[in-house]
Amino acid sequence: MPFYPVNHPVPALAYQSAIHASPSCKFKPPFIPFLVPVLAYAAGDHGSTFAGNPMVCNAACAVFDIISQPSFLASVEAKGERLRAGLRKISNPHVKEVRGVGLLCGMQLDVPAGPVVNAAREMGVLAITAGSGDVVRLVPPLVVSDAEIDKCVEVLGKAVAQLQ
């Protein structure tokens, strides 16, 4: 894979068009690396409807602007702690550990997590298994409300209670 300095015409044009898409974006040089990898594609090798176009670059800059605000990140951490605290209150001998960072949470069981995930789904909560199949993984959206977190904890409590 060839590397070109950012002032080389090929990557500079792509980068320049991204910045022109959103002049208000806070993420400007030197946030990109000095060297940019450029893959050698032949015609028809790679295609995408939205990759790198001005609209997508503008949307990415808007997301970066929002999630880089300290109040937003503090809110995410507070919601994650609320979720983990609620899951820790589930008193069931099958729950071994609750862990996570931010809103990425896992509840480890001493039995396979599949039945809990299926029961939760039937009650309206989407979760997946992780690890060796004994972890219920929760990845709620960053804009989840406290009421939705409380409902999730309630549903998972009922789902875990169904374990034999």
Short mmCIF file of C-alpha atoms in Angstrom, two decimals:
data_model
loop_
_atom_site.label_atom_id
_atom_site.label_comp_id
_atom_site.label_asym_id
_atom_site.label_seq_id
_atom_site.Cartn_x
_atom_site.Cartn_y
_atom_site.Cartn_z
CA MET A 1 0.00 0.00 0.00
CA PRO A 2 1.61 3.29 -1.02
CA PHE A 3 1.74 6.16 1.45
CA TYR A 4 1.64 9.78 0.34
CA PRO A 5 2.25 12.91 2.39
CA VAL A 6 -0.98 14.81 3.04
CA ASN A 7 0.19 17.61 0.77
CA HIS A 8 0.39 15.18 -2.18
CA PRO A 9 -2.33 15.96 -4.77
CA VAL A 10 -4.23 12.65 -4.42
CA PRO A 11 -5.03 12.60 -0.67
CA ALA A 12 -4.97 16.40 -0.45
CA LEU A 13 -7.89 16.65 -2.88
CA ALA A 14 -9.96 14.14 -0.91
CA TYR A 15 -9.15 15.85 2.37
CA GLN A 16 -9.77 19.31 0.92
CA SER A 17 -13.23 18.30 -0.34
CA ALA A 18 -14.11 16.93 3.11
CA ILE A 19 -13.17 20.20 4.81
CA HIS A 20 -15.10 22.25 2.25
CA ALA A 21 -18.14 20.13 3.02
CA SER A 22 -18.27 21.57 6.52
CA PRO A 23 -16.28 24.74 7.12
CA SER A 24 -17.57 24.85 10.72
CA CYS A 25 -16.15 21.43 11.58
CA LYS A 26 -13.68 21.69 14.48
CA PHE A 27 -11.63 18.74 13.24
CA LYS A 28 -9.10 20.32 10.92
CA PRO A 29 -5.35 19.74 10.52
CA PRO A 30 -3.39 18.35 12.22
CA PHE A 31 -5.99 15.75 13.28
CA ILE A 32 -5.23 13.51 10.28
CA PRO A 33 -1.93 11.66 10.18
CA PHE A 34 0.99 13.06 8.19
CA LEU A 35 0.96 10.04 5.90
CA VAL A 36 -2.25 8.85 4.27
CA PRO A 37 -2.48 5.30 2.91
CA VAL A 38 -3.81 5.22 -0.64
CA LEU A 39 -4.90 1.90 -2.10
CA ALA A 40 -4.44 1.25 -5.79
CA TYR A 41 -7.90 0.45 -7.13
CA ALA A 42 -8.70 -0.47 -10.67
CA ALA A 43 -11.98 0.59 -12.27
CA GLY A 44 -14.83 -1.42 -10.75
CA ASP A 45 -12.81 -2.69 -7.74
CA HIS A 46 -14.45 -0.46 -5.20
CA GLY A 47 -17.59 1.60 -5.16
CA SER A 48 -19.84 3.24 -2.63
CA THR A 49 -22.85 5.46 -2.89
CA PHE A 50 -21.99 7.71 0.04
CA ALA A 51 -18.34 7.18 1.01
CA GLY A 52 -16.47 10.46 1.32
CA ASN A 53 -19.02 12.66 -0.38
CA PRO A 54 -19.69 16.15 1.01
CA MET A 55 -22.96 15.16 2.72
CA VAL A 56 -21.35 12.24 4.59
CA CYS A 57 -18.33 14.33 5.58
CA ASN A 58 -20.63 17.05 6.87
CA ALA A 59 -22.66 14.49 8.86
CA ALA A 60 -19.47 13.02 10.32
CA CYS A 61 -18.28 16.46 11.38
CA ALA A 62 -21.66 17.16 13.02
CA VAL A 63 -21.43 13.89 14.97
CA PHE A 64 -17.87 14.70 16.08
CA ASP A 65 -18.98 18.17 17.17
CA ILE A 66 -21.76 16.69 19.33
CA ILE A 67 -19.93 13.76 20.90
CA SER A 68 -16.86 15.85 21.69
CA GLN A 69 -18.87 18.09 24.03
CA PRO A 70 -17.95 17.28 27.65
CA SER A 71 -21.60 17.44 28.74
CA PHE A 72 -22.61 14.82 26.18
CA LEU A 73 -19.83 12.43 27.21
CA ALA A 74 -20.66 12.96 30.90
CA SER A 75 -24.30 12.13 30.11
CA VAL A 76 -23.26 8.90 28.37
CA GLU A 77 -21.12 7.86 31.33
CA ALA A 78 -23.93 8.66 33.80
CA LYS A 79 -26.41 6.61 31.76
CA GLY A 80 -23.94 3.72 31.60
CA GLU A 81 -23.47 3.79 35.35
CA ARG A 82 -27.26 3.85 35.82
CA LEU A 83 -27.56 0.78 33.59
CA ARG A 84 -24.76 -1.12 35.36
CA ALA A 85 -26.13 -0.19 38.82
CA GLY A 86 -29.57 -1.43 37.82
CA LEU A 87 -28.19 -4.70 36.47
CA ARG A 88 -26.18 -5.21 39.68
CA LYS A 89 -29.43 -4.99 41.66
CA ILE A 90 -30.80 -8.07 39.88
CA SER A 91 -30.58 -10.66 42.60
CA ASN A 92 -30.19 -13.99 40.90
CA PRO A 93 -27.56 -16.63 41.64
CA HIS A 94 -26.86 -17.02 37.90
CA VAL A 95 -25.61 -13.41 37.58
CA LYS A 96 -21.87 -13.52 38.24
CA GLU A 97 -20.66 -10.09 37.14
CA VAL A 98 -21.82 -6.84 35.56
CA ARG A 99 -19.16 -4.84 33.73
CA GLY A 100 -18.78 -2.20 31.07
CA VAL A 101 -17.55 1.18 29.97
CA GLY A 102 -19.89 3.99 29.05
CA LEU A 103 -23.01 2.42 27.60
CA LEU A 104 -21.29 -0.83 26.54
CA CYS A 105 -22.42 -3.28 29.21
CA GLY A 106 -22.15 -6.99 29.82
CA MET A 107 -23.85 -9.20 32.37
CA GLN A 108 -21.97 -12.47 32.85
CA LEU A 109 -23.94 -15.55 33.83
CA ASP A 110 -22.90 -19.00 35.00
CA VAL A 111 -25.17 -20.52 32.34
CA PRO A 112 -25.55 -19.86 28.58
CA ALA A 113 -26.96 -16.39 27.95
CA GLY A 114 -29.01 -17.37 24.89
CA PRO A 115 -32.26 -18.07 26.77
CA VAL A 116 -32.01 -14.70 28.57
CA VAL A 117 -31.37 -12.86 25.29
CA ASN A 118 -34.34 -14.62 23.65
CA ALA A 119 -36.66 -13.88 26.59
CA ALA A 120 -35.56 -10.24 26.65
CA ARG A 121 -36.20 -9.93 22.91
CA GLU A 122 -39.72 -11.30 23.36
CA MET A 123 -40.28 -8.58 25.97
CA GLY A 124 -38.93 -5.81 23.71
CA VAL A 125 -35.24 -5.51 24.66
CA LEU A 126 -32.56 -6.20 22.06
CA ALA A 127 -29.41 -7.80 23.43
CA ILE A 128 -26.84 -10.25 22.13
CA THR A 129 -24.58 -12.89 23.61
CA ALA A 130 -20.86 -12.31 23.94
CA GLY A 131 -17.73 -13.95 25.29
CA SER A 132 -18.11 -17.71 25.51
CA GLY A 133 -21.86 -17.36 25.14
CA ASP A 134 -22.35 -16.68 28.84
CA VAL A 135 -22.53 -12.87 28.64
CA VAL A 136 -25.59 -10.77 27.86
CA ARG A 137 -24.21 -7.79 25.93
CA LEU A 138 -26.10 -4.51 25.86
CA VAL A 139 -25.19 -1.69 23.47
CA PRO A 140 -27.93 0.94 23.78
CA PRO A 141 -27.88 4.11 21.69
CA LEU A 142 -26.08 7.12 23.13
CA VAL A 143 -29.40 8.98 23.31
CA VAL A 144 -31.18 6.34 25.43
CA SER A 145 -33.43 7.84 28.11
CA ASP A 146 -33.41 7.01 31.82
CA ALA A 147 -36.91 5.54 31.46
CA GLU A 148 -35.67 3.21 28.70
CA ILE A 149 -32.72 2.15 30.85
CA ASP A 150 -35.05 1.39 33.76
CA LYS A 151 -37.35 -0.62 31.46
CA CYS A 152 -34.34 -2.57 30.14
CA VAL A 153 -33.25 -3.46 33.67
CA GLU A 154 -36.79 -4.53 34.55
CA VAL A 155 -37.05 -6.75 31.46
CA LEU A 156 -33.64 -8.34 32.03
CA GLY A 157 -34.57 -9.02 35.64
CA LYS A 158 -37.66 -10.89 34.44
CA ALA A 159 -35.65 -12.72 31.76
CA VAL A 160 -32.99 -13.87 34.24
CA ALA A 161 -35.71 -14.95 36.67
CA GLN A 162 -36.94 -17.44 34.05
CA LEU A 163 -33.65 -19.39 34.24
CA GLN A 164 -33.89 -22.79 35.91
#
